[in-house]
GROMACS .gro file of C-alpha atoms in nm:
model
  255
    1MET     CA    1   1.190  -1.224  -1.061
    2LYS     CA    2   1.392  -1.541  -0.991
    3LYS     CA    3   1.120  -1.683  -0.767
    4ILE     CA    4   0.855  -1.610  -1.031
    5THR     CA    5   1.054  -1.781  -1.304
    6ASP     CA    6   1.113  -2.079  -1.075
    7LEU     CA    7   0.738  -2.103  -1.027
    8LEU     CA    8   0.690  -2.088  -1.402
    9LYS     CA    9   0.894  -2.409  -1.437
   10ARG     CA   10   0.659  -2.593  -1.199
   11GLU     CA   11   0.324  -2.443  -1.298
   12ASN     CA   12   0.230  -2.480  -1.664
   13ARG     CA   13  -0.080  -2.260  -1.627
   14LEU     CA   14   0.128  -1.956  -1.533
   15THR     CA   15   0.214  -1.702  -1.801
   16ILE     CA   16   0.449  -1.412  -1.736
   17PHE     CA   17   0.413  -1.086  -1.928
   18THR     CA   18   0.657  -0.800  -1.925
   19VAL     CA   19   0.459  -0.477  -1.949
   20ASP     CA   20   0.535  -0.109  -1.940
   21MET     CA   21   0.290   0.075  -1.713
   22LEU     CA   22   0.316   0.374  -1.946
   23ASP     CA   23   0.233   0.158  -2.249
   24TYR     CA   24  -0.143   0.104  -2.242
   25HIS     CA   25  -0.140  -0.154  -2.524
   26SER     CA   26   0.113  -0.378  -2.350
   27ILE     CA   27  -0.113  -0.386  -2.043
   28LEU     CA   28  -0.420  -0.456  -2.255
   29GLU     CA   29  -0.245  -0.751  -2.419
   30ALA     CA   30  -0.154  -0.901  -2.081
   31MET     CA   31  -0.512  -0.863  -1.954
   32LYS     CA   32  -0.673  -1.085  -2.219
   33GLY     CA   33  -0.880  -1.360  -2.059
   34CYS     CA   34  -0.820  -1.241  -1.701
   35CYS     CA   35  -1.106  -1.230  -1.452
   36ALA     CA   36  -0.927  -1.021  -1.188
   37LEU     CA   37  -0.650  -0.768  -1.157
   38PHE     CA   38  -0.438  -0.735  -0.846
   39CYS     CA   39  -0.256  -0.409  -0.906
   40CYS     CA   40   0.052  -0.300  -0.712
   41LEU     CA   41   0.247  -0.011  -0.862
   42ASP     CA   42   0.540   0.013  -0.618
   43SER     CA   43   0.846   0.139  -0.800
   44PRO     CA   44   1.186  -0.031  -0.762
   45TYR     CA   45   1.345   0.312  -0.799
   46GLU     CA   46   1.368   0.608  -0.567
   47TYR     CA   47   1.051   0.816  -0.545
   48ASP     CA   48   1.058   1.177  -0.662
   49ASP     CA   49   0.815   1.416  -0.830
   50LYS     CA   50   0.866   1.250  -1.168
   51MET     CA   51   0.795   0.905  -1.023
   52VAL     CA   52   0.470   1.042  -0.879
   53ASP     CA   53   0.353   1.139  -1.227
   54MET     CA   54   0.456   0.803  -1.373
   55GLU     CA   55   0.267   0.610  -1.105
   56VAL     CA   56  -0.049   0.812  -1.164
   57ARG     CA   57  -0.027   0.754  -1.538
   58GLY     CA   58   0.033   0.385  -1.475
   59ALA     CA   59  -0.277   0.361  -1.257
   60ILE     CA   60  -0.490   0.526  -1.525
   61ASN     CA   61  -0.357   0.292  -1.795
   62VAL     CA   62  -0.419  -0.017  -1.584
   63VAL     CA   63  -0.777   0.073  -1.495
   64GLU     CA   64  -0.857   0.174  -1.852
   65ALA     CA   65  -0.718  -0.160  -1.975
   66CYS     CA   66  -0.952  -0.335  -1.732
   67ALA     CA   67  -1.244  -0.131  -1.869
   68GLN     CA   68  -1.160  -0.258  -2.217
   69THR     CA   69  -1.130  -0.622  -2.104
   70ASP     CA   70  -1.471  -0.790  -2.095
   71SER     CA   71  -1.356  -1.082  -1.882
   72ILE     CA   72  -1.248  -0.863  -1.588
   73GLU     CA   73  -1.479  -0.906  -1.287
   74LYS     CA   74  -1.295  -0.705  -1.024
   75ILE     CA   75  -0.991  -0.487  -0.957
   76VAL     CA   76  -0.805  -0.511  -0.626
   77PHE     CA   77  -0.590  -0.199  -0.619
   78THR     CA   78  -0.300  -0.186  -0.372
   79SER     CA   79  -0.247   0.161  -0.232
   80SER     CA   80  -0.096   0.249   0.107
   81LEU     CA   81  -0.181   0.383   0.451
   82THR     CA   82   0.040   0.677   0.356
   83ALA     CA   83  -0.240   0.781   0.119
   84ALA     CA   84  -0.451   0.857   0.427
   85VAL     CA   85  -0.236   0.971   0.720
   86TRP     CA   86  -0.064   1.294   0.612
   87GLY     CA   87  -0.214   1.640   0.663
   88GLN     CA   88  -0.131   1.998   0.748
   89ASN     CA   89  -0.228   1.948   1.113
   90ILE     CA   90  -0.092   1.596   1.165
   91SER     CA   91   0.084   1.700   1.487
   92SER     CA   92  -0.212   1.873   1.650
   93ASP     CA   93  -0.510   1.698   1.494
   94GLN     CA   94  -0.606   1.404   1.714
   95LYS     CA   95  -0.894   1.281   1.500
   96ASP     CA   96  -0.911   0.913   1.409
   97VAL     CA   97  -0.782   0.812   1.067
   98ASP     CA   98  -0.998   0.564   0.879
   99GLU     CA   99  -1.090   0.466   0.524
  100ARG     CA  100  -1.259   0.803   0.469
  101SER     CA  101  -0.930   0.987   0.525
  102TRP     CA  102  -0.700   1.110   0.250
  103SER     CA  103  -0.351   1.258   0.271
  104ASP     CA  104  -0.322   1.627   0.188
  105GLN     CA  105  -0.144   1.644  -0.147
  106ASP     CA  106  -0.022   2.001  -0.097
  107PHE     CA  107   0.130   1.905   0.237
  108CYS     CA  108   0.297   1.599   0.080
  109ARG     CA  109   0.448   1.818  -0.193
  110LYS     CA  110   0.565   2.075   0.059
  111MET     CA  111   0.736   1.809   0.275
  112LYS     CA  112   0.854   1.611  -0.031
  113LEU     CA  113   0.672   1.299   0.082
  114TRP     CA  114   0.684   1.162  -0.270
  115TYR     CA  115   0.582   0.805  -0.187
  116ALA     CA  116   0.275   0.922   0.003
  117LEU     CA  117   0.189   1.164  -0.276
  118ALA     CA  118   0.224   0.894  -0.541
  119LYS     CA  119  -0.005   0.660  -0.350
  120THR     CA  120  -0.261   0.932  -0.283
  121LEU     CA  121  -0.282   1.060  -0.639
  122SER     CA  122  -0.264   0.719  -0.810
  123GLU     CA  123  -0.538   0.576  -0.588
  124LYS     CA  124  -0.760   0.880  -0.643
  125ALA     CA  125  -0.704   0.854  -1.020
  126ALA     CA  126  -0.785   0.483  -1.015
  127TRP     CA  127  -1.105   0.544  -0.820
  128ALA     CA  128  -1.218   0.826  -1.046
  129LEU     CA  129  -1.172   0.621  -1.361
  130ALA     CA  130  -1.315   0.301  -1.212
  131MET     CA  131  -1.633   0.483  -1.111
  132ASP     CA  132  -1.657   0.653  -1.451
  133ARG     CA  133  -1.621   0.316  -1.627
  134MET     CA  134  -1.853   0.148  -1.372
  135LEU     CA  135  -1.590  -0.109  -1.272
  136ASP     CA  136  -1.601  -0.321  -0.957
  137MET     CA  137  -1.294  -0.210  -0.762
  138VAL     CA  138  -1.172  -0.219  -0.404
  139SER     CA  139  -0.848  -0.076  -0.271
  140ILE     CA  140  -0.624  -0.220  -0.001
  141ASN     CA  141  -0.424   0.035   0.199
  142PRO     CA  142  -0.150  -0.159   0.379
  143GLY     CA  143   0.092  -0.043   0.642
  144LEU     CA  144   0.465  -0.102   0.604
  145VAL     CA  145   0.499  -0.451   0.455
  146ILE     CA  146   0.728  -0.684   0.650
  147GLY     CA  147   0.807  -1.053   0.638
  148PRO     CA  148   1.097  -1.285   0.557
  149ALA     CA  149   1.349  -1.060   0.378
  150VAL     CA  150   1.070  -0.842   0.232
  151ALA     CA  151   1.226  -0.514   0.340
  152GLN     CA  152   1.577  -0.625   0.247
  153GLN     CA  153   1.465  -0.725  -0.102
  154ASN     CA  154   1.269  -0.402  -0.149
  155PRO     CA  155   1.487  -0.143   0.026
  156LEU     CA  156   1.381   0.168  -0.167
  157VAL     CA  157   1.009   0.101  -0.124
  158THR     CA  158   1.059   0.030   0.246
  159MET     CA  159   1.259   0.344   0.310
  160SER     CA  160   1.021   0.552   0.095
  161TYR     CA  161   0.731   0.437   0.310
  162LEU     CA  162   0.925   0.532   0.624
  163GLN     CA  163   0.993   0.887   0.509
  164GLY     CA  164   0.846   1.088   0.792
  165GLY     CA  165   0.834   0.773   1.003
  166GLU     CA  166   0.912   0.950   1.330
  167GLN     CA  167   0.617   1.183   1.279
  168MET     CA  168   0.387   0.890   1.197
  169TYR     CA  169   0.507   0.712   1.511
  170VAL     CA  170   0.446   1.008   1.742
  171ASN     CA  171   0.101   1.062   1.592
  172GLY     CA  172  -0.010   0.700   1.628
  173VAL     CA  173  -0.037   0.619   1.258
  174LEU     CA  174   0.276   0.409   1.199
  175ALA     CA  175   0.169   0.052   1.135
  176PHE     CA  176   0.299  -0.263   0.970
  177VAL     CA  177   0.150  -0.570   0.807
  178ASP     CA  178   0.285  -0.919   0.745
  179VAL     CA  179   0.318  -0.995   0.374
  180ASN     CA  180   0.134  -1.329   0.399
  181PHE     CA  181  -0.159  -1.171   0.583
  182LEU     CA  182  -0.167  -0.894   0.323
  183ALA     CA  183  -0.181  -1.148   0.040
  184ASP     CA  184  -0.469  -1.327   0.213
  185VAL     CA  185  -0.661  -1.000   0.250
  186HIS     CA  186  -0.622  -0.933  -0.123
  187ILE     CA  187  -0.765  -1.274  -0.208
  188ARG     CA  188  -1.055  -1.228   0.033
  189ALA     CA  189  -1.126  -0.886  -0.112
  190PHE     CA  190  -1.159  -1.041  -0.457
  191GLU     CA  191  -1.359  -1.347  -0.357
  192ASP     CA  192  -1.607  -1.167  -0.130
  193ARG     CA  193  -1.865  -1.006  -0.358
  194SER     CA  194  -1.978  -0.769  -0.083
  195THR     CA  195  -1.644  -0.583  -0.057
  196ILE     CA  196  -1.668  -0.217  -0.139
  197GLY     CA  197  -1.445   0.090  -0.115
  198ARG     CA  198  -1.115   0.110   0.074
  199TYR     CA  199  -0.972  -0.129   0.333
  200PHE     CA  200  -0.695  -0.033   0.574
  201CYS     CA  201  -0.473  -0.336   0.629
  202PHE     CA  202  -0.229  -0.369   0.919
  203ASN     CA  203  -0.142  -0.613   1.196
  204GLN     CA  204  -0.012  -0.369   1.454
  205ILE     CA  205   0.028   0.000   1.524
  206VAL     CA  206   0.374   0.095   1.649
  207ASN     CA  207   0.316   0.333   1.939
  208SER     CA  208   0.589   0.268   2.198
  209ASP     CA  209   0.970   0.267   2.204
  210LYS     CA  210   0.967  -0.107   2.264
  211GLU     CA  211   0.757  -0.175   1.956
  212ALA     CA  212   0.960   0.072   1.750
  213LEU     CA  213   1.279  -0.113   1.843
  214LYS     CA  214   1.125  -0.447   1.743
  215LEU     CA  215   1.028  -0.303   1.406
  216ALA     CA  216   1.374  -0.154   1.354
  217GLN     CA  217   1.532  -0.493   1.429
  218THR     CA  218   1.325  -0.657   1.154
  219LEU     CA  219   1.447  -0.392   0.911
  220THR     CA  220   1.820  -0.428   0.970
  221PRO     CA  221   2.053  -0.353   0.799
  222LEU     CA  222   1.832  -0.088   0.634
  223ILE     CA  223   1.801   0.077   0.973
  224SER     CA  224   2.109   0.068   1.193
  225ILE     CA  225   2.070   0.009   1.566
  226PRO     CA  226   2.356   0.071   1.813
  227SER     CA  227   2.495  -0.255   1.952
  228ARG     CA  228   2.409  -0.141   2.302
  229TYR     CA  229   2.076   0.028   2.266
  230ASN     CA  230   1.901   0.120   2.587
  231PHE     CA  231   1.576   0.303   2.621
  232GLU     CA  232   1.361   0.413   2.906
  233GLU     CA  233   0.995   0.330   2.892
  234SER     CA  234   0.832   0.639   2.745
  235GLU     CA  235   0.471   0.733   2.699
  236VAL     CA  236   0.256   0.513   2.481
  237HIS     CA  237   0.126   0.719   2.193
  238ALA     CA  238  -0.246   0.709   2.126
  239GLU     CA  239  -0.344   0.486   1.835
  240ARG     CA  240  -0.534   0.685   1.573
  241LEU     CA  241  -0.579   0.429   1.295
  242ARG     CA  242  -0.918   0.260   1.275
  243SER     CA  243  -1.002  -0.038   1.055
  244THR     CA  244  -1.337  -0.194   1.141
  245LYS     CA  245  -1.386  -0.287   0.776
  246LEU     CA  246  -1.079  -0.512   0.782
  247GLY     CA  247  -1.216  -0.708   1.078
  248LYS     CA  248  -1.544  -0.761   0.898
  249LEU     CA  249  -1.363  -0.878   0.585
  250ILE     CA  250  -1.160  -1.133   0.781
  251GLU     CA  251  -1.479  -1.251   0.955
  252GLY     CA  252  -1.652  -1.288   0.620
  253THR     CA  253  -1.888  -0.992   0.654
  254ALA     CA  254  -1.703  -0.741   0.441
  255TYR     CA  255  -1.952  -0.456   0.427
   0.00000   0.00000   0.00000
């Protein structure tokens, strides 16, 4: 919040609203006059079954507020790759995972993958309501967000994403994205009128011990690494994530 308030001092066109995602009217008030909504519902608190319900309710309130705001042209809804990669047969199923894939909510509940469940259910709720209200919406499904101090400033979100990280790594669906690249993709998704549906967003898939170590080093001290860490080159796990839509968006041919 400090960086936002510092920006407020320099930019007189910026207005900051404090809203409660469970209070529909506070969201509606903040939306007045807006032409776009970039919605990210990551919680600063630890994810559990109650947080899942709150995030779903928040998504519904936000989309409904957009439906009641005449000036809104488009919603860019931030979800997560974890809303697509988890399923009952994740270890044995070698099918590619793309924007058509959804995480299995029963499996997420069984394994207590609360972050993945929250992202799956909130995105599905947002899509259902957006289509019912005939709103123009796209969703961005990013990998683990990294960048200068991003993980360190958002430790609970980072560690919630990495719940089940070893399984994601072995199955070729653990990926990360730079925060600046992610921001650029959001802007492109809004500005390009041809964008439609979901967009996986990641810079790299982590599929070898060497790449896993590099990622862990960027996440210290959240993830501890022995001072003398040695590893033998192991097999390179097959990459299963596919994102042809992202490439087209970056090239300016979104559909």
